[in-house]
């Protein structure tokens, strides 16, 4: 059976868990804190990051966007998550662009989270401001794309895709890592979009949770 190394809050791991659930591919979930000495992630990923997808033979792949690409290539018939058909190349490329922005917002959220772990006198305000600009700019892009889609249920061709997995996981992570951010009032249509996605069973079963650190990690 496939195994997924995940962590409770990880939006990137949530993407993989959602894709596997949407494709009805069974897997064993392994939850851990990748920064702690007990982590097994470095055994499979030289970049020491989760999610990791581990195959029955012990081989593994990593980086959420690559894992989703892999799953779509190997299991195309199980609930396709990329637009299909000859005219779909532009739609597929757009779905991947949405994933780039959603993952980039998460990257800035992670960097902000760790900067905030430093003692006050060691925090870089310019660095925090830079991450905040990326988060705000990324959210504005998602809000604009959703509006351009006609406030549809899904971002691309009104069909559930990796764009919605990435955007939905990102917005869910905002609620965990940056609950005071005003995006839900600034973009009510994006908030409704996020709430609609959270009603999907694959989202219900993968709601992110904060995690406790037993070791100092920064
Ligand atoms: N680009 C990667 C990012 C993955 C990532 O940053 N994972 C974090 C955990 S979490 O933030 O998603 O919870 C990690 O393993 N960090 C460990 C490290 O960066 O050394 C992906 O999309 O999979």
PDB file of N, CA and C in Angstrom, residues 12-114:
ATOM      1  N   UNK A  12       0.546  21.488   1.992  1.00  0.00           N
ATOM      2  CA  UNK A  12       1.123  20.775   0.844  1.00  0.00           C
ATOM      3  C   UNK A  12       0.751  19.285   0.944  1.00  0.00           C
ATOM      4  N   UNK A  13       0.869  18.751   2.174  1.00  0.00           N
ATOM      5  CA  UNK A  13       0.485  17.346   2.369  1.00  0.00           C
ATOM      6  C   UNK A  13      -1.018  17.178   2.186  1.00  0.00           C
ATOM      7  N   UNK A  14      -1.771  18.224   2.561  1.00  0.00           N
ATOM      8  CA  UNK A  14      -3.230  18.133   2.382  1.00  0.00           C
ATOM      9  C   UNK A  14      -3.578  17.979   0.902  1.00  0.00           C
ATOM     10  N   UNK A  15      -2.831  18.669   0.037  1.00  0.00           N
ATOM     11  CA  UNK A  15      -3.076  18.534  -1.413  1.00  0.00           C
ATOM     12  C   UNK A  15      -2.979  17.065  -1.835  1.00  0.00           C
ATOM     13  N   UNK A  16      -1.932  16.390  -1.361  1.00  0.00           N
ATOM     14  CA  UNK A  16      -1.711  14.987  -1.744  1.00  0.00           C
ATOM     15  C   UNK A  16      -2.808  14.101  -1.163  1.00  0.00           C
ATOM     16  N   UNK A  17      -3.168  14.342   0.094  1.00  0.00           N
ATOM     17  CA  UNK A  17      -4.216  13.531   0.753  1.00  0.00           C
ATOM     18  C   UNK A  17      -5.553  13.725   0.032  1.00  0.00           C
ATOM     19  N   UNK A  18      -5.845  14.966  -0.379  1.00  0.00           N
ATOM     20  CA  UNK A  18      -7.102  15.233  -1.100  1.00  0.00           C
ATOM     21  C   UNK A  18      -7.088  14.530  -2.464  1.00  0.00           C
ATOM     22  N   UNK A  19      -5.959  14.660  -3.190  1.00  0.00           N
ATOM     23  CA  UNK A  19      -5.871  14.035  -4.532  1.00  0.00           C
ATOM     24  C   UNK A  19      -6.045  12.525  -4.441  1.00  0.00           C
ATOM     25  N   UNK A  20      -5.398  11.883  -3.470  1.00  0.00           N
ATOM     26  CA  UNK A  20      -5.535  10.424  -3.299  1.00  0.00           C
ATOM     27  C   UNK A  20      -6.979  10.061  -2.962  1.00  0.00           C
ATOM     28  N   UNK A  21      -7.608  10.857  -2.110  1.00  0.00           N
ATOM     29  CA  UNK A  21      -9.001  10.568  -1.734  1.00  0.00           C
ATOM     30  C   UNK A  21      -9.931  10.759  -2.932  1.00  0.00           C
ATOM     31  N   UNK A  22      -9.721  11.835  -3.684  1.00  0.00           N
ATOM     32  CA  UNK A  22     -10.574  12.093  -4.860  1.00  0.00           C
ATOM     33  C   UNK A  22     -10.431  10.982  -5.901  1.00  0.00           C
ATOM     34  N   UNK A  23      -9.236  10.377  -5.960  1.00  0.00           N
ATOM     35  CA  UNK A  23      -8.972   9.296  -6.926  1.00  0.00           C
ATOM     36  C   UNK A  23      -9.255   7.920  -6.311  1.00  0.00           C
ATOM     37  N   UNK A  24      -9.757   7.904  -5.076  1.00  0.00           N
ATOM     38  CA  UNK A  24     -10.075   6.632  -4.380  1.00  0.00           C
ATOM     39  C   UNK A  24      -8.879   5.687  -4.352  1.00  0.00           C
ATOM     40  N   UNK A  25      -7.705   6.261  -4.120  1.00  0.00           N
ATOM     41  CA  UNK A  25      -6.470   5.460  -3.996  1.00  0.00           C
ATOM     42  C   UNK A  25      -6.165   5.306  -2.511  1.00  0.00           C
ATOM     43  N   UNK A  26      -6.199   4.081  -1.988  1.00  0.00           N
ATOM     44  CA  UNK A  26      -5.969   3.904  -0.544  1.00  0.00           C
ATOM     45  C   UNK A  26      -4.502   4.173  -0.177  1.00  0.00           C
ATOM     46  N   UNK A  27      -4.276   4.655   1.013  1.00  0.00           N
ATOM     47  CA  UNK A  27      -2.904   4.909   1.474  1.00  0.00           C
ATOM     48  C   UNK A  27      -2.881   4.915   2.997  1.00  0.00           C
ATOM     49  N   UNK A  28      -1.679   4.682   3.541  1.00  0.00           N
ATOM     50  CA  UNK A  28      -1.475   4.762   4.996  1.00  0.00           C
ATOM     51  C   UNK A  28      -0.911   6.161   5.315  1.00  0.00           C
ATOM     52  N   UNK A  29      -1.513   6.829   6.267  1.00  0.00           N
ATOM     53  CA  UNK A  29      -1.068   8.175   6.644  1.00  0.00           C
ATOM     54  C   UNK A  29      -0.067   8.089   7.792  1.00  0.00           C
ATOM     55  N   UNK A  30       1.094   8.728   7.607  1.00  0.00           N
ATOM     56  CA  UNK A  30       2.097   8.819   8.676  1.00  0.00           C
ATOM     57  C   UNK A  30       2.222  10.301   9.019  1.00  0.00           C
ATOM     58  N   UNK A  31       1.845  10.694  10.246  1.00  0.00           N
ATOM     59  CA  UNK A  31       1.937  12.103  10.636  1.00  0.00           C
ATOM     60  C   UNK A  31       3.171  12.328  11.486  1.00  0.00           C
ATOM     61  N   UNK A  32       3.918  13.409  11.210  1.00  0.00           N
ATOM     62  CA  UNK A  32       5.110  13.715  12.008  1.00  0.00           C
ATOM     63  C   UNK A  32       5.426  15.206  11.945  1.00  0.00           C
ATOM     64  N   UNK A  33       6.441  15.601  12.723  1.00  0.00           N
ATOM     65  CA  UNK A  33       6.930  16.982  12.687  1.00  0.00           C
ATOM     66  C   UNK A  33       8.302  16.947  12.003  1.00  0.00           C
ATOM     67  N   UNK A  34       8.415  17.433  10.786  1.00  0.00           N
ATOM     68  CA  UNK A  34       9.637  17.224   9.997  1.00  0.00           C
ATOM     69  C   UNK A  34      10.868  17.947  10.542  1.00  0.00           C
ATOM     70  N   UNK A  35      10.661  18.878  11.476  1.00  0.00           N
ATOM     71  CA  UNK A  35      11.803  19.609  12.040  1.00  0.00           C
ATOM     72  C   UNK A  35      12.377  18.907  13.273  1.00  0.00           C
ATOM     73  N   UNK A  36      11.692  17.894  13.746  1.00  0.00           N
ATOM     74  CA  UNK A  36      12.144  17.257  14.986  1.00  0.00           C
ATOM     75  C   UNK A  36      13.075  16.080  14.706  1.00  0.00           C
ATOM     76  N   UNK A  37      13.874  15.733  15.707  1.00  0.00           N
ATOM     77  CA  UNK A  37      14.922  14.714  15.526  1.00  0.00           C
ATOM     78  C   UNK A  37      14.329  13.336  15.196  1.00  0.00           C
ATOM     79  N   UNK A  38      13.071  13.137  15.517  1.00  0.00           N
ATOM     80  CA  UNK A  38      12.447  11.827  15.290  1.00  0.00           C
ATOM     81  C   UNK A  38      11.929  11.672  13.854  1.00  0.00           C
ATOM     82  N   UNK A  39      12.069  12.712  13.037  1.00  0.00           N
ATOM     83  CA  UNK A  39      11.480  12.666  11.698  1.00  0.00           C
ATOM     84  C   UNK A  39      12.080  11.561  10.835  1.00  0.00           C
ATOM     85  N   UNK A  40      11.231  10.927   9.976  1.00  0.00           N
ATOM     86  CA  UNK A  40      11.772   9.959   9.018  1.00  0.00           C
ATOM     87  C   UNK A  40      11.818  10.547   7.604  1.00  0.00           C
ATOM     88  N   UNK A  41      11.368  11.808   7.477  1.00  0.00           N
ATOM     89  CA  UNK A  41      11.314  12.436   6.144  1.00  0.00           C
ATOM     90  C   UNK A  41      12.666  12.435   5.424  1.00  0.00           C
ATOM     91  N   UNK A  42      13.789  12.793   6.115  1.00  0.00           N
ATOM     92  CA  UNK A  42      15.083  12.848   5.387  1.00  0.00           C
ATOM     93  C   UNK A  42      15.506  11.503   4.810  1.00  0.00           C
ATOM     94  N   UNK A  43      14.898  10.413   5.354  1.00  0.00           N
ATOM     95  CA  UNK A  43      15.244   9.084   4.818  1.00  0.00           C
ATOM     96  C   UNK A  43      14.758   8.956   3.361  1.00  0.00           C
ATOM     97  N   UNK A  44      13.742   9.748   3.020  1.00  0.00           N
ATOM     98  CA  UNK A  44      13.129   9.611   1.692  1.00  0.00           C
ATOM     99  C   UNK A  44      13.322  10.834   0.811  1.00  0.00           C
ATOM    100  N   UNK A  45      13.554  12.010   1.457  1.00  0.00           N
ATOM    101  CA  UNK A  45      13.642  13.267   0.698  1.00  0.00           C
ATOM    102  C   UNK A  45      14.903  14.012   1.101  1.00  0.00           C
ATOM    103  N   UNK A  46      15.880  14.141   0.197  1.00  0.00           N
ATOM    104  CA  UNK A  46      17.136  14.850   0.521  1.00  0.00           C
ATOM    105  C   UNK A  46      16.878  16.310   0.904  1.00  0.00           C
ATOM    106  N   UNK A  47      15.699  16.826   0.495  1.00  0.00           N
ATOM    107  CA  UNK A  47      15.355  18.202   0.862  1.00  0.00           C
ATOM    108  C   UNK A  47      14.702  18.255   2.234  1.00  0.00           C
ATOM    109  N   UNK A  48      14.478  17.096   2.846  1.00  0.00           N
ATOM    110  CA  UNK A  48      13.967  16.971   4.229  1.00  0.00           C
ATOM    111  C   UNK A  48      12.595  17.627   4.379  1.00  0.00           C
ATOM    112  N   UNK A  49      11.779  17.556   3.321  1.00  0.00           N
ATOM    113  CA  UNK A  49      10.445  18.157   3.401  1.00  0.00           C
ATOM    114  C   UNK A  49       9.376  17.095   3.203  1.00  0.00           C
ATOM    115  N   UNK A  50       8.274  17.249   3.915  1.00  0.00           N
ATOM    116  CA  UNK A  50       7.090  16.440   3.628  1.00  0.00           C
ATOM    117  C   UNK A  50       6.120  17.341   2.886  1.00  0.00           C
ATOM    118  N   UNK A  51       5.180  16.811   2.076  1.00  0.00           N
ATOM    119  CA  UNK A  51       4.793  15.416   1.972  1.00  0.00           C
ATOM    120  C   UNK A  51       5.772  14.565   1.172  1.00  0.00           C
ATOM    121  N   UNK A  52       5.759  13.287   1.538  1.00  0.00           N
ATOM    122  CA  UNK A  52       6.490  12.256   0.786  1.00  0.00           C
ATOM    123  C   UNK A  52       5.485  11.156   0.475  1.00  0.00           C
ATOM    124  N   UNK A  53       5.508  10.679  -0.765  1.00  0.00           N
ATOM    125  CA  UNK A  53       4.679   9.524  -1.161  1.00  0.00           C
ATOM    126  C   UNK A  53       5.612   8.324  -1.264  1.00  0.00           C
ATOM    127  N   UNK A  54       5.377   7.315  -0.431  1.00  0.00           N
ATOM    128  CA  UNK A  54       6.268   6.151  -0.375  1.00  0.00           C
ATOM    129  C   UNK A  54       5.571   4.956  -1.031  1.00  0.00           C
ATOM    130  N   UNK A  55       6.257   4.317  -1.973  1.00  0.00           N
ATOM    131  CA  UNK A  55       5.687   3.167  -2.685  1.00  0.00           C
ATOM    132  C   UNK A  55       5.972   1.877  -1.914  1.00  0.00           C
ATOM    133  N   UNK A  56       5.201   0.821  -2.222  1.00  0.00           N
ATOM    134  CA  UNK A  56       5.405  -0.447  -1.495  1.00  0.00           C
ATOM    135  C   UNK A  56       6.846  -0.967  -1.547  1.00  0.00           C
ATOM    136  N   UNK A  57       7.578  -0.635  -2.627  1.00  0.00           N
ATOM    137  CA  UNK A  57       8.976  -1.121  -2.719  1.00  0.00           C
ATOM    138  C   UNK A  57       9.949  -0.231  -1.936  1.00  0.00           C
ATOM    139  N   UNK A  58       9.427   0.787  -1.259  1.00  0.00           N
ATOM    140  CA  UNK A  58      10.280   1.646  -0.434  1.00  0.00           C
ATOM    141  C   UNK A  58      10.777   2.886  -1.149  1.00  0.00           C
ATOM    142  N   UNK A  59      10.615   2.907  -2.482  1.00  0.00           N
ATOM    143  CA  UNK A  59      10.999   4.124  -3.218  1.00  0.00           C
ATOM    144  C   UNK A  59      10.009   5.236  -2.870  1.00  0.00           C
ATOM    145  N   UNK A  60      10.383   6.503  -3.132  1.00  0.00           N
ATOM    146  CA  UNK A  60       9.512   7.612  -2.723  1.00  0.00           C
ATOM    147  C   UNK A  60       9.660   8.803  -3.666  1.00  0.00           C
ATOM    148  N   UNK A  61       8.589   9.608  -3.714  1.00  0.00           N
ATOM    149  CA  UNK A  61       8.650  10.893  -4.431  1.00  0.00           C
ATOM    150  C   UNK A  61       8.174  11.990  -3.483  1.00  0.00           C
ATOM    151  N   UNK A  62       8.515  13.240  -3.812  1.00  0.00           N
ATOM    152  CA  UNK A  62       8.219  14.354  -2.909  1.00  0.00           C
ATOM    153  C   UNK A  62       7.994  15.627  -3.722  1.00  0.00           C
ATOM    154  N   UNK A  63       7.634  16.707  -3.046  1.00  0.00           N
ATOM    155  CA  UNK A  63       7.168  17.984  -3.632  1.00  0.00           C
ATOM    156  C   UNK A  63       5.720  17.794  -4.087  1.00  0.00           C
ATOM    157  N   UNK A  64       4.794  18.494  -3.407  1.00  0.00           N
ATOM    158  CA  UNK A  64       3.365  18.233  -3.639  1.00  0.00           C
ATOM    159  C   UNK A  64       2.953  18.401  -5.096  1.00  0.00           C
ATOM    160  N   UNK A  65       3.484  19.435  -5.771  1.00  0.00           N
ATOM    161  CA  UNK A  65       3.050  19.640  -7.175  1.00  0.00           C
ATOM    162  C   UNK A  65       3.502  18.465  -8.046  1.00  0.00           C
ATOM    163  N   UNK A  66       4.675  17.917  -7.727  1.00  0.00           N
ATOM    164  CA  UNK A  66       5.174  16.767  -8.506  1.00  0.00           C
ATOM    165  C   UNK A  66       4.356  15.523  -8.178  1.00  0.00           C
ATOM    166  N   UNK A  67       4.036  15.321  -6.920  1.00  0.00           N
ATOM    167  CA  UNK A  67       3.237  14.149  -6.530  1.00  0.00           C
ATOM    168  C   UNK A  67       1.874  14.189  -7.220  1.00  0.00           C
ATOM    169  N   UNK A  68       1.255  15.377  -7.303  1.00  0.00           N
ATOM    170  CA  UNK A  68      -0.041  15.489  -7.993  1.00  0.00           C
ATOM    171  C   UNK A  68       0.114  15.207  -9.486  1.00  0.00           C
ATOM    172  N   UNK A  69       1.196  15.696 -10.072  1.00  0.00           N
ATOM    173  CA  UNK A  69       1.475  15.423 -11.498  1.00  0.00           C
ATOM    174  C   UNK A  69       1.642  13.918 -11.707  1.00  0.00           C
ATOM    175  N   UNK A  70       2.360  13.284 -10.778  1.00  0.00           N
ATOM    176  CA  UNK A  70       2.615  11.840 -10.854  1.00  0.00           C
ATOM    177  C   UNK A  70       1.299  11.073 -10.763  1.00  0.00           C
ATOM    178  N   UNK A  71       0.464  11.423  -9.790  1.00  0.00           N
ATOM    179  CA  UNK A  71      -0.802  10.708  -9.594  1.00  0.00           C
ATOM    180  C   UNK A  71      -1.691  10.842 -10.822  1.00  0.00           C
ATOM    181  N   UNK A  72      -1.711  12.056 -11.416  1.00  0.00           N
ATOM    182  CA  UNK A  72      -2.546  12.278 -12.603  1.00  0.00           C
ATOM    183  C   UNK A  72      -2.026  11.471 -13.780  1.00  0.00           C
ATOM    184  N   UNK A  73      -0.688  11.327 -13.867  1.00  0.00           N
ATOM    185  CA  UNK A  73      -0.093  10.586 -14.993  1.00  0.00           C
ATOM    186  C   UNK A  73      -0.309   9.082 -14.846  1.00  0.00           C
ATOM    187  N   UNK A  74      -0.213   8.602 -13.599  1.00  0.00           N
ATOM    188  CA  UNK A  74      -0.291   7.151 -13.353  1.00  0.00           C
ATOM    189  C   UNK A  74      -1.712   6.661 -13.158  1.00  0.00           C
ATOM    190  N   UNK A  75      -2.601   7.558 -12.701  1.00  0.00           N
ATOM    191  CA  UNK A  75      -3.993   7.148 -12.444  1.00  0.00           C
ATOM    192  C   UNK A  75      -4.948   8.098 -13.174  1.00  0.00           C
ATOM    193  N   UNK A  76      -4.806   8.239 -14.494  1.00  0.00           N
ATOM    194  CA  UNK A  76      -5.604   9.239 -15.228  1.00  0.00           C
ATOM    195  C   UNK A  76      -7.111   8.938 -15.209  1.00  0.00           C
ATOM    196  N   UNK A  77      -7.450   7.664 -15.092  1.00  0.00           N
ATOM    197  CA  UNK A  77      -8.878   7.298 -15.167  1.00  0.00           C
ATOM    198  C   UNK A  77      -9.595   7.551 -13.851  1.00  0.00           C
ATOM    199  N   UNK A  78      -8.838   7.532 -12.738  1.00  0.00           N
ATOM    200  CA  UNK A  78      -9.500   7.751 -11.443  1.00  0.00           C
ATOM    201  C   UNK A  78      -9.761   9.247 -11.273  1.00  0.00           C
ATOM    202  N   UNK A  79     -11.027   9.650 -11.485  1.00  0.00           N
ATOM    203  CA  UNK A  79     -11.386  11.068 -11.252  1.00  0.00           C
ATOM    204  C   UNK A  79     -10.284  12.027 -11.699  1.00  0.00           C
ATOM    205  N   UNK A  80     -10.168  12.266 -13.019  1.00  0.00           N
ATOM    206  CA  UNK A  80      -9.123  13.180 -13.498  1.00  0.00           C
ATOM    207  C   UNK A  80      -9.135  14.514 -12.747  1.00  0.00           C
ATOM    208  N   UNK A  81      -7.941  15.007 -12.412  1.00  0.00           N
ATOM    209  CA  UNK A  81      -7.822  16.276 -11.672  1.00  0.00           C
ATOM    210  C   UNK A  81      -7.194  17.363 -12.535  1.00  0.00           C
ATOM    211  N   UNK A  82      -7.006  17.026 -13.816  1.00  0.00           N
ATOM    212  CA  UNK A  82      -6.517  18.052 -14.758  1.00  0.00           C
ATOM    213  C   UNK A  82      -7.545  18.116 -15.884  1.00  0.00           C
ATOM    214  N   UNK A  83      -7.764  19.308 -16.443  1.00  0.00           N
ATOM    215  CA  UNK A  83      -8.703  19.395 -17.585  1.00  0.00           C
ATOM    216  C   UNK A  83      -8.268  18.448 -18.708  1.00  0.00           C
ATOM    217  N   UNK A  84      -9.222  17.831 -19.380  1.00  0.00           N
ATOM    218  CA  UNK A  84      -8.900  16.841 -20.416  1.00  0.00           C
ATOM    219  C   UNK A  84      -9.262  17.366 -21.813  1.00  0.00           C
ATOM    220  N   UNK A  85      -8.758  16.698 -22.846  1.00  0.00           N
ATOM    221  CA  UNK A  85      -9.156  17.015 -24.231  1.00  0.00           C
ATOM    222  C   UNK A  85      -8.186  17.981 -24.903  1.00  0.00           C
ATOM    223  N   UNK A  86      -8.248  18.065 -26.237  1.00  0.00           N
ATOM    224  CA  UNK A  86      -7.271  18.837 -27.031  1.00  0.00           C
ATOM    225  C   UNK A  86      -7.249  20.316 -26.652  1.00  0.00           C
ATOM    226  N   UNK A  87      -8.454  20.866 -26.351  1.00  0.00           N
ATOM    227  CA  UNK A  87      -8.474  22.318 -26.058  1.00  0.00           C
ATOM    228  C   UNK A  87      -8.032  22.576 -24.628  1.00  0.00           C
ATOM    229  N   UNK A  88      -7.635  21.493 -23.921  1.00  0.00           N
ATOM    230  CA  UNK A  88      -7.449  21.666 -22.476  1.00  0.00           C
ATOM    231  C   UNK A  88      -6.046  22.136 -22.111  1.00  0.00           C
ATOM    232  N   UNK A  89      -5.132  22.251 -23.099  1.00  0.00           N
ATOM    233  CA  UNK A  89      -3.753  22.569 -22.712  1.00  0.00           C
ATOM    234  C   UNK A  89      -3.696  23.906 -21.983  1.00  0.00           C
ATOM    235  N   UNK A  90      -4.463  24.897 -22.481  1.00  0.00           N
ATOM    236  CA  UNK A  90      -4.443  26.209 -21.806  1.00  0.00           C
ATOM    237  C   UNK A  90      -5.052  26.115 -20.424  1.00  0.00           C
ATOM    238  N   UNK A  91      -6.138  25.318 -20.334  1.00  0.00           N
ATOM    239  CA  UNK A  91      -6.793  25.166 -19.026  1.00  0.00           C
ATOM    240  C   UNK A  91      -5.869  24.454 -18.050  1.00  0.00           C
ATOM    241  N   UNK A  92      -5.141  23.448 -18.530  1.00  0.00           N
ATOM    242  CA  UNK A  92      -4.201  22.717 -17.665  1.00  0.00           C
ATOM    243  C   UNK A  92      -3.078  23.636 -17.206  1.00  0.00           C
ATOM    244  N   UNK A  93      -2.564  24.438 -18.135  1.00  0.00           N
ATOM    245  CA  UNK A  93      -1.480  25.365 -17.762  1.00  0.00           C
ATOM    246  C   UNK A  93      -1.975  26.406 -16.763  1.00  0.00           C
ATOM    247  N   UNK A  94      -3.229  26.837 -16.936  1.00  0.00           N
ATOM    248  CA  UNK A  94      -3.784  27.824 -15.980  1.00  0.00           C
ATOM    249  C   UNK A  94      -3.953  27.176 -14.607  1.00  0.00           C
ATOM    250  N   UNK A  95      -4.434  25.919 -14.592  1.00  0.00           N
ATOM    251  CA  UNK A  95      -4.596  25.214 -13.309  1.00  0.00           C
ATOM    252  C   UNK A  95      -3.256  25.122 -12.578  1.00  0.00           C
ATOM    253  N   UNK A  96      -2.187  24.887 -13.334  1.00  0.00           N
ATOM    254  CA  UNK A  96      -0.849  24.794 -12.715  1.00  0.00           C
ATOM    255  C   UNK A  96      -0.379  26.171 -12.241  1.00  0.00           C
ATOM    256  N   UNK A  97      -0.791  27.237 -12.946  1.00  0.00           N
ATOM    257  CA  UNK A  97      -0.418  28.588 -12.503  1.00  0.00           C
ATOM    258  C   UNK A  97      -1.129  28.918 -11.179  1.00  0.00           C
ATOM    259  N   UNK A  98      -2.371  28.495 -11.068  1.00  0.00           N
ATOM    260  CA  UNK A  98      -3.089  28.695  -9.795  1.00  0.00           C
ATOM    261  C   UNK A  98      -2.358  27.962  -8.682  1.00  0.00           C
ATOM    262  N   UNK A  99      -1.899  26.727  -8.986  1.00  0.00           N
ATOM    263  CA  UNK A  99      -1.159  25.949  -7.970  1.00  0.00           C
ATOM    264  C   UNK A  99       0.129  26.668  -7.574  1.00  0.00           C
ATOM    265  N   UNK A 100       0.823  27.280  -8.546  1.00  0.00           N
ATOM    266  CA  UNK A 100       2.055  28.029  -8.247  1.00  0.00           C
ATOM    267  C   UNK A 100       1.756  29.144  -7.240  1.00  0.00           C
ATOM    268  N   UNK A 101       0.683  29.899  -7.482  1.00  0.00           N
ATOM    269  CA  UNK A 101       0.346  31.026  -6.594  1.00  0.00           C
ATOM    270  C   UNK A 101      -0.106  30.522  -5.231  1.00  0.00           C
ATOM    271  N   UNK A 102      -0.949  29.495  -5.217  1.00  0.00           N
ATOM    272  CA  UNK A 102      -1.438  28.958  -3.930  1.00  0.00           C
ATOM    273  C   UNK A 102      -0.274  28.416  -3.105  1.00  0.00           C
ATOM    274  N   UNK A 103       0.612  27.640  -3.732  1.00  0.00           N
ATOM    275  CA  UNK A 103       1.776  27.112  -3.009  1.00  0.00           C
ATOM    276  C   UNK A 103       2.687  28.255  -2.557  1.00  0.00           C
ATOM    277  N   UNK A 104       2.781  29.310  -3.394  1.00  0.00           N
ATOM    278  CA  UNK A 104       3.639  30.450  -3.033  1.00  0.00           C
ATOM    279  C   UNK A 104       3.105  31.201  -1.831  1.00  0.00           C
ATOM    280  N   UNK A 105       1.796  31.314  -1.714  1.00  0.00           N
ATOM    281  CA  UNK A 105       1.205  31.924  -0.518  1.00  0.00           C
ATOM    282  C   UNK A 105       1.570  31.082   0.710  1.00  0.00           C
ATOM    283  N   UNK A 106       1.468  29.761   0.558  1.00  0.00           N
ATOM    284  CA  UNK A 106       1.817  28.865   1.684  1.00  0.00           C
ATOM    285  C   UNK A 106       3.293  29.011   2.043  1.00  0.00           C
ATOM    286  N   UNK A 107       4.159  29.117   1.048  1.00  0.00           N
ATOM    287  CA  UNK A 107       5.591  29.308   1.328  1.00  0.00           C
ATOM    288  C   UNK A 107       5.799  30.570   2.178  1.00  0.00           C
ATOM    289  N   UNK A 108       5.112  31.665   1.804  1.00  0.00           N
ATOM    290  CA  UNK A 108       5.262  32.922   2.554  1.00  0.00           C
ATOM    291  C   UNK A 108       4.676  32.785   3.962  1.00  0.00           C
ATOM    292  N   UNK A 109       3.601  32.019   4.087  1.00  0.00           N
ATOM    293  CA  UNK A 109       3.004  31.790   5.413  1.00  0.00           C
ATOM    294  C   UNK A 109       3.964  31.006   6.305  1.00  0.00           C
ATOM    295  N   UNK A 110       4.623  30.003   5.729  1.00  0.00           N
ATOM    296  CA  UNK A 110       5.582  29.195   6.504  1.00  0.00           C
ATOM    297  C   UNK A 110       6.758  30.066   6.953  1.00  0.00           C
ATOM    298  N   UNK A 111       7.279  30.879   6.017  1.00  0.00           N
ATOM    299  CA  UNK A 111       8.422  31.745   6.373  1.00  0.00           C
ATOM    300  C   UNK A 111       8.020  32.759   7.454  1.00  0.00           C
ATOM    301  N   UNK A 112       6.805  33.298   7.330  1.00  0.00           N
ATOM    302  CA  UNK A 112       6.317  34.253   8.350  1.00  0.00           C
ATOM    303  C   UNK A 112       6.192  33.572   9.704  1.00  0.00           C
ATOM    304  N   UNK A 113       5.683  32.327   9.681  1.00  0.00           N
ATOM    305  CA  UNK A 113       5.470  31.593  10.932  1.00  0.00           C
ATOM    306  C   UNK A 113       6.801  31.404  11.659  1.00  0.00           C
ATOM    307  N   UNK A 114       7.836  31.029  10.903  1.00  0.00           N
ATOM    308  CA  UNK A 114       9.115  30.777  11.555  1.00  0.00           C
ATOM    309  C   UNK A 114       9.798  32.070  11.994  1.00  0.00           C
TER     310      UNK A 114
END
